[in-house]
Amino acid sequence: MKYVFGPVPSRRLGRSLGIDPVPLKTCNWNCVYCQLGRSTPVVNERRDYFPPEEILAEVEQTLARLVPGDVDWITFAGSGEPLLHASIGRLVAGVKQMTTLPVALLTNGSFLHLAEVRDAVLAVDAVLPSIDAGSREVFRRVDRPHGGISFEEHIEGLVAFRQAYLGKFWPEVMLVKGLNDTEAALADIAAVLERLRPDIVHINVPTRPPAETWVEPPDDEGLMRAVAILGKSTQVVVPGEAEVDLVSFETIVDAVIGIVTRHPMREEEIRRALNRWSHAEVSRALAEIEASGRIQMIERFGATFWTALGSRYSQDGHDRNTGEPGKRERP
Ligand code: SF4
């Protein structure tokens, strides 16, 4: 499967079947915390990165194999920003025609200032946009958007979308210590959220390998400050860790590569998730994958994560893959 992955358990969406409509790390933001590594280059061009018919054919094949109860949501997400796919409206309409399962969209929301993009995704049942900043300065430091993106236009796009949208609107705030967990930064985010009238806000913290080595989750005080400030105007949820379960994949190799490409994991998590195979089978398959060079290992937070071979992470301020100095150190 090239475009469809899972179903995988999601903290917010239960058992989620993912549709990944863009190539690895195709994004118009370059978030310091991105678990898929750096966006190199940062891409702001909307086009058909893959033929929509091919993506829809794969979704149809997968749905035909599922039995009721296998999946709670179908989710556009994965390797980058789904709204960069120029035919996202066709993809949403095509999936809605195939199934009555609810459809979700994980997005940074940065194209919602365009009326045609807002219209294209009005039919999804839940939109989960990233809202990490309430000011231009923090936006630039945390999300590091493409130079052609204006913070003000981006926020007005989200507000315009929210006014027209009748589905579930569940923003996520990813907190990075020292960047957006201060009182001032949180008050700015709260002001944006107040305009967006979310049904619920999910606070998240980096637990997967961030693109930049210096990224840290907030301490308890920062997290409590966020809950107190953001919770003044809306219900806030701090999600716990989700166990990833790989039982729906047919082989161990498919399971590991299919998931770590979109969701880097530590070896012990991989082993736990593969418990339907024997310890010896899992060890053999992991050794085979490692030797094949189809994944890379990345060190963060004192742990080793398995992640996609093509992902680009910084290492001591340098690009891990090329050895070149990183252009963007901690601002
Ligand atoms: S976290 Fe999402 S929006 Fe940010 S760079 Fe990664 S894929 Fe793009």
Short mmCIF file of C-alpha atoms and ligand atoms in Angstrom, two decimals:
data_model
loop_
_atom_site.label_atom_id
_atom_site.label_comp_id
_atom_site.label_asym_id
_atom_site.label_seq_id
_atom_site.Cartn_x
_atom_site.Cartn_y
_atom_site.Cartn_z
CA MET A 1 0.00 0.00 0.00
CA LYS A 2 1.42 3.34 -1.03
CA TYR A 3 -1.15 5.84 0.19
CA VAL A 4 -3.26 4.04 2.79
CA PHE A 5 -1.86 3.02 6.17
CA GLY A 6 -3.27 1.42 9.28
CA PRO A 7 -5.76 1.26 10.83
CA VAL A 8 -3.64 2.57 13.68
CA PRO A 9 -4.86 3.65 17.11
CA SER A 10 -4.95 7.41 17.39
CA ARG A 11 -5.21 9.27 20.66
CA ARG A 12 -7.92 11.48 19.24
CA LEU A 13 -9.63 9.33 16.63
CA GLY A 14 -9.71 5.77 17.95
CA ARG A 15 -8.84 3.29 15.19
CA SER A 16 -7.88 5.49 12.30
CA LEU A 17 -7.27 4.42 8.69
CA GLY A 18 -4.79 6.92 7.28
CA ILE A 19 -4.70 8.34 3.75
CA ASP A 20 -1.40 9.96 2.92
CA PRO A 21 -1.82 12.07 -0.25
CA VAL A 22 1.63 13.73 -0.47
CA PRO A 23 5.24 12.43 -0.57
CA LEU A 24 7.35 12.18 2.58
CA LYS A 25 7.74 15.52 4.33
CA THR A 26 6.01 17.66 1.74
CA CYS A 27 4.98 20.63 3.84
CA ASN A 28 4.73 24.42 3.76
CA TRP A 29 5.69 24.61 7.43
CA ASN A 30 8.93 23.37 8.98
CA CYS A 31 7.89 22.91 12.61
CA VAL A 32 10.78 22.63 15.04
CA TYR A 33 8.98 19.70 16.71
CA CYS A 34 8.01 17.82 13.52
CA GLN A 35 8.44 14.08 14.09
CA LEU A 36 9.07 13.60 10.38
CA GLY A 37 12.19 15.79 10.46
CA ARG A 38 12.89 19.00 8.58
CA SER A 39 10.97 20.12 5.48
CA THR A 40 13.71 20.34 2.86
CA PRO A 41 12.68 22.32 0.93
CA VAL A 42 9.63 23.98 2.45
CA VAL A 43 7.03 23.56 -0.32
CA ASN A 44 4.07 25.90 -0.79
CA GLU A 45 2.83 24.70 -4.19
CA ARG A 46 -0.54 22.95 -4.38
CA ARG A 47 -0.60 20.27 -7.04
CA ASP A 48 -1.57 16.64 -7.66
CA TYR A 49 1.48 15.03 -6.09
CA PHE A 50 -0.11 11.64 -6.84
CA PRO A 51 -3.01 10.86 -9.20
CA PRO A 52 -6.26 11.13 -7.21
CA GLU A 53 -7.72 8.05 -8.98
CA GLU A 54 -4.78 5.96 -7.75
CA ILE A 55 -5.26 7.11 -4.17
CA LEU A 56 -9.02 6.48 -4.31
CA ALA A 57 -8.53 3.02 -5.86
CA GLU A 58 -6.27 2.06 -2.96
CA VAL A 59 -8.79 3.35 -0.41
CA GLU A 60 -11.54 1.32 -2.10
CA GLN A 61 -9.43 -1.86 -2.05
CA THR A 62 -8.62 -1.38 1.63
CA LEU A 63 -12.22 -0.68 2.62
CA ALA A 64 -13.32 -3.86 0.84
CA ARG A 65 -11.02 -5.90 3.09
CA LEU A 66 -12.12 -4.36 6.38
CA VAL A 67 -14.82 -5.77 8.61
CA PRO A 68 -17.18 -3.57 10.63
CA GLY A 69 -15.48 -2.36 13.78
CA ASP A 70 -11.97 -2.36 12.28
CA VAL A 71 -11.99 1.40 11.75
CA ASP A 72 -13.52 4.37 13.59
CA TRP A 73 -12.29 7.18 11.32
CA ILE A 74 -10.72 7.62 7.90
CA THR A 75 -8.10 10.32 8.26
CA PHE A 76 -6.23 12.44 5.73
CA ALA A 77 -2.81 12.70 7.37
CA GLY A 78 0.62 11.15 7.14
CA SER A 79 3.79 12.41 5.55
CA GLY A 80 3.09 16.11 5.16
CA GLU A 81 0.33 18.68 4.67
CA PRO A 82 -2.74 17.10 2.95
CA LEU A 83 -4.08 20.45 1.70
CA LEU A 84 -1.04 20.69 -0.58
CA HIS A 85 -2.75 18.07 -2.75
CA ALA A 86 -4.63 20.17 -5.31
CA SER A 87 -7.40 17.56 -5.64
CA ILE A 88 -8.12 17.26 -1.92
CA GLY A 89 -11.79 18.11 -2.59
CA ARG A 90 -12.07 15.28 -5.09
CA LEU A 91 -10.37 12.91 -2.65
CA VAL A 92 -12.73 13.87 0.19
CA ALA A 93 -15.80 13.54 -2.06
CA GLY A 94 -14.56 10.19 -3.42
CA VAL A 95 -14.02 8.73 0.06
CA LYS A 96 -17.40 10.04 1.28
CA GLN A 97 -19.06 8.26 -1.66
CA MET A 98 -17.42 4.95 -0.73
CA THR A 99 -18.26 4.75 2.95
CA THR A 100 -20.40 6.03 5.77
CA LEU A 101 -17.39 6.04 8.12
CA PRO A 102 -16.56 9.53 9.38
CA VAL A 103 -13.69 11.32 7.65
CA ALA A 104 -11.15 13.50 9.48
CA LEU A 105 -8.51 15.93 8.26
CA LEU A 106 -5.24 16.61 10.11
CA THR A 107 -3.91 19.87 8.75
CA ASN A 108 -1.88 22.94 9.54
CA GLY A 109 -4.79 24.89 8.02
CA SER A 110 -2.55 27.21 6.06
CA PHE A 111 -4.56 27.13 2.80
CA LEU A 112 -7.92 27.86 4.38
CA HIS A 113 -7.66 31.53 3.40
CA LEU A 114 -8.50 30.27 -0.12
CA ALA A 115 -12.26 29.95 -0.65
CA GLU A 116 -11.86 26.95 -2.97
CA VAL A 117 -9.87 25.04 -0.34
CA ARG A 118 -12.42 25.84 2.38
CA ASP A 119 -15.21 24.58 0.10
CA ALA A 120 -13.20 21.46 -0.80
CA VAL A 121 -13.04 20.22 2.79
CA LEU A 122 -16.38 21.37 4.21
CA ALA A 123 -17.68 17.79 3.84
CA VAL A 124 -15.22 16.19 6.28
CA ASP A 125 -16.64 15.26 9.66
CA ALA A 126 -13.77 16.56 11.79
CA VAL A 127 -10.96 19.05 11.18
CA LEU A 128 -7.96 18.94 13.51
CA PRO A 129 -5.82 22.00 12.76
CA SER A 130 -2.50 22.84 14.43
CA ILE A 131 -2.62 26.11 16.36
CA ASP A 132 0.80 26.54 17.94
CA ALA A 133 1.04 30.32 17.89
CA GLY A 134 -1.10 33.38 18.45
CA SER A 135 1.44 35.89 17.19
CA ARG A 136 3.52 36.30 14.05
CA GLU A 137 6.75 36.05 16.05
CA VAL A 138 5.93 32.75 17.79
CA PHE A 139 4.50 31.38 14.51
CA ARG A 140 7.82 32.11 12.83
CA ARG A 141 9.83 30.53 15.67
CA VAL A 142 7.77 27.34 16.22
CA ASP A 143 6.18 26.53 12.85
CA ARG A 144 8.76 28.22 10.59
CA PRO A 145 6.29 28.64 7.68
CA HIS A 146 7.18 29.17 4.02
CA GLY A 147 8.14 32.79 3.33
CA GLY A 148 4.97 33.30 1.27
CA ILE A 149 2.66 32.63 4.23
CA SER A 150 1.26 35.53 6.23
CA PHE A 151 0.29 34.82 9.85
CA GLU A 152 -2.63 37.26 9.73
CA GLU A 153 -4.01 35.77 6.49
CA HIS A 154 -3.59 32.26 7.93
CA ILE A 155 -5.62 33.10 11.06
CA GLU A 156 -8.31 34.90 9.05
CA GLY A 157 -8.53 31.78 6.84
CA LEU A 158 -9.15 29.58 9.88
CA VAL A 159 -11.79 32.02 11.17
CA ALA A 160 -13.55 32.11 7.78
CA PHE A 161 -13.51 28.31 7.62
CA ARG A 162 -14.88 27.97 11.14
CA GLN A 163 -17.77 30.30 10.31
CA ALA A 164 -18.88 28.05 7.45
CA TYR A 165 -17.97 24.65 8.89
CA LEU A 166 -20.57 22.55 10.69
CA GLY A 167 -18.44 19.52 11.63
CA LYS A 168 -16.22 18.88 14.65
CA PHE A 169 -13.43 21.40 15.06
CA TRP A 170 -10.67 20.03 17.31
CA PRO A 171 -7.47 22.14 17.20
CA GLU A 172 -4.22 20.85 18.62
CA VAL A 173 -1.65 23.01 20.38
CA MET A 174 1.84 21.46 20.43
CA LEU A 175 3.79 23.01 23.30
CA VAL A 176 7.55 23.57 23.04
CA LYS A 177 9.38 24.59 26.20
CA GLY A 178 10.46 28.23 26.17
CA LEU A 179 8.79 29.00 22.83
CA ASN A 180 5.02 28.84 23.22
CA ASP A 181 4.52 27.78 26.86
CA THR A 182 5.10 31.26 28.32
CA GLU A 183 2.23 33.27 29.75
CA ALA A 184 2.35 35.80 26.92
CA ALA A 185 2.49 33.20 24.14
CA LEU A 186 -0.36 31.20 25.70
CA ALA A 187 -2.53 34.31 26.11
CA ASP A 188 -2.07 35.03 22.38
CA ILE A 189 -3.02 31.44 21.48
CA ALA A 190 -6.09 31.68 23.76
CA ALA A 191 -7.17 34.85 21.94
CA VAL A 192 -7.00 33.03 18.59
CA LEU A 193 -8.87 30.01 19.98
CA GLU A 194 -11.60 32.26 21.30
CA ARG A 195 -12.26 33.50 17.77
CA LEU A 196 -12.31 29.92 16.46
CA ARG A 197 -14.84 28.53 18.94
CA PRO A 198 -13.34 25.00 18.99
CA ASP A 199 -15.44 22.10 20.26
CA ILE A 200 -12.44 20.95 22.23
CA VAL A 201 -8.70 21.74 22.26
CA HIS A 202 -6.05 19.05 22.51
CA ILE A 203 -2.77 20.02 24.10
CA ASN A 204 0.15 17.93 22.96
CA VAL A 205 3.84 17.78 23.80
CA PRO A 206 6.74 16.44 21.72
CA THR A 207 7.32 12.78 22.56
CA ARG A 208 8.47 11.60 19.10
CA PRO A 209 11.84 12.68 17.65
CA PRO A 210 11.64 16.41 16.88
CA ALA A 211 13.34 17.85 13.80
CA GLU A 212 15.60 19.97 16.01
CA THR A 213 17.79 18.57 18.80
CA TRP A 214 17.07 21.43 21.20
CA VAL A 215 13.28 20.98 21.28
CA GLU A 216 12.00 20.00 24.71
CA PRO A 217 8.51 19.38 26.06
CA PRO A 218 7.26 21.88 28.64
CA ASP A 219 7.83 21.06 32.30
CA ASP A 220 4.84 20.41 34.59
CA GLU A 221 4.55 24.11 35.36
CA GLY A 222 4.39 25.00 31.64
CA LEU A 223 1.77 22.34 31.02
CA MET A 224 -0.36 23.50 33.95
CA ARG A 225 -0.03 27.10 32.76
CA ALA A 226 -1.28 26.06 29.31
CA VAL A 227 -4.27 24.17 30.72
CA ALA A 228 -5.15 27.15 32.93
CA ILE A 229 -4.82 29.83 30.23
CA LEU A 230 -6.25 27.95 27.25
CA GLY A 231 -8.95 26.37 29.39
CA LYS A 232 -10.48 29.74 30.26
CA SER A 233 -12.43 29.83 27.01
CA THR A 234 -12.66 26.20 25.95
CA GLN A 235 -12.42 22.59 27.08
CA VAL A 236 -8.83 21.42 27.05
CA VAL A 237 -7.66 17.82 26.95
CA VAL A 238 -4.12 16.63 27.57
CA PRO A 239 -3.97 13.29 25.74
CA GLY A 240 -2.02 10.36 27.12
CA GLU A 241 0.33 8.10 25.19
CA ALA A 242 -1.39 5.82 22.66
CA GLU A 243 -0.24 2.28 22.18
CA VAL A 244 0.38 1.58 18.52
CA ASP A 245 -1.02 -1.73 17.39
CA LEU A 246 0.22 -3.27 14.15
CA VAL A 247 -2.01 -6.33 13.97
CA SER A 248 -3.77 -5.33 10.78
CA PHE A 249 -0.62 -5.56 8.64
CA GLU A 250 0.15 -8.82 6.89
CA THR A 251 3.89 -9.07 7.39
CA ILE A 252 6.22 -7.72 10.04
CA VAL A 253 8.27 -5.84 7.47
CA ASP A 254 5.15 -4.10 6.05
CA ALA A 255 3.96 -3.30 9.54
CA VAL A 256 7.20 -1.69 10.68
CA ILE A 257 7.97 0.25 7.50
CA GLY A 258 4.33 1.34 7.00
CA ILE A 259 4.14 2.83 10.46
CA VAL A 260 7.58 4.27 11.26
CA THR A 261 7.48 6.18 7.97
CA ARG A 262 4.61 8.26 9.39
CA HIS A 263 5.07 7.70 13.09
CA PRO A 264 8.62 7.17 14.40
CA MET A 265 8.79 4.58 17.20
CA ARG A 266 11.24 3.25 19.75
CA GLU A 267 12.29 -0.39 19.34
CA GLU A 268 10.52 -1.47 22.54
CA GLU A 269 7.28 0.11 21.28
CA ILE A 270 7.66 -1.72 17.96
CA ARG A 271 8.21 -5.02 19.76
CA ARG A 272 5.17 -4.44 22.00
CA ALA A 273 3.02 -3.65 18.99
CA LEU A 274 4.16 -6.81 17.18
CA ASN A 275 3.15 -9.20 19.92
CA ARG A 276 1.10 -11.42 17.62
CA TRP A 277 4.40 -12.69 16.16
CA SER A 278 6.99 -14.64 18.19
CA HIS A 279 9.98 -12.89 19.74
CA ALA A 280 12.33 -14.78 17.39
CA GLU A 281 10.31 -13.84 14.26
CA VAL A 282 10.25 -10.19 15.31
CA SER A 283 14.00 -10.13 16.03
CA ARG A 284 14.73 -11.70 12.63
CA ALA A 285 12.50 -9.23 10.80
CA LEU A 286 13.89 -6.19 12.65
CA ALA A 287 17.46 -7.29 11.91
CA GLU A 288 16.51 -7.75 8.26
CA ILE A 289 14.91 -4.29 8.03
CA GLU A 290 17.87 -2.67 9.75
CA ALA A 291 20.37 -4.40 7.43
CA SER A 292 18.33 -3.45 4.35
CA GLY A 293 18.90 0.25 5.06
CA ARG A 294 15.20 1.00 4.59
CA ILE A 295 14.93 2.92 7.86
CA GLN A 296 17.19 5.19 9.90
CA MET A 297 17.77 5.49 13.63
CA ILE A 298 17.54 8.86 15.31
CA GLU A 299 18.53 9.72 18.89
CA ARG A 300 16.23 12.03 20.86
CA PHE A 301 15.27 12.40 24.53
CA GLY A 302 17.81 9.71 25.46
CA ALA A 303 16.09 7.08 23.28
CA THR A 304 16.61 5.65 19.79
CA PHE A 305 13.71 6.00 17.35
CA TRP A 306 13.19 4.09 14.11
CA THR A 307 12.07 6.47 11.37
CA ALA A 308 11.82 6.86 7.58
CA LEU A 309 15.07 6.66 5.66
CA GLY A 310 14.43 9.93 3.79
CA SER A 311 13.57 12.05 6.85
CA ARG A 312 16.00 14.89 7.64
CA TYR A 313 16.81 15.59 11.27
CA SER A 314 19.32 18.00 12.75
CA GLN A 315 22.24 16.60 14.71
CA ASP A 316 24.20 19.00 16.90
CA GLY A 317 22.96 21.82 14.70
CA HIS A 318 23.94 20.02 11.49
CA ASP A 319 21.77 18.25 8.97
CA ARG A 320 22.15 14.60 9.95
CA ASN A 321 22.02 13.37 6.36
CA THR A 322 24.35 15.83 4.65
CA GLY A 323 26.52 17.04 7.53
CA GLU A 324 25.86 20.62 6.43
CA PRO A 325 25.30 23.25 9.12
CA GLY A 326 21.60 23.60 9.93
CA LYS A 327 20.23 26.86 8.65
CA ARG A 328 17.94 27.29 11.61
CA GLU A 329 19.20 26.98 15.16
CA ARG A 330 17.13 27.74 18.21
CA PRO A 331 15.89 31.31 17.67
S1 SF4 B 1 4.30 19.00 12.08
FE1 SF4 B 1 2.87 18.95 10.38
S2 SF4 B 1 2.74 21.10 9.74
FE2 SF4 B 1 4.58 20.91 10.99
S3 SF4 B 1 6.24 20.53 9.52
FE3 SF4 B 1 5.50 18.53 10.26
S4 SF4 B 1 4.01 17.91 8.72
FE4 SF4 B 1 4.31 20.12 8.48
#
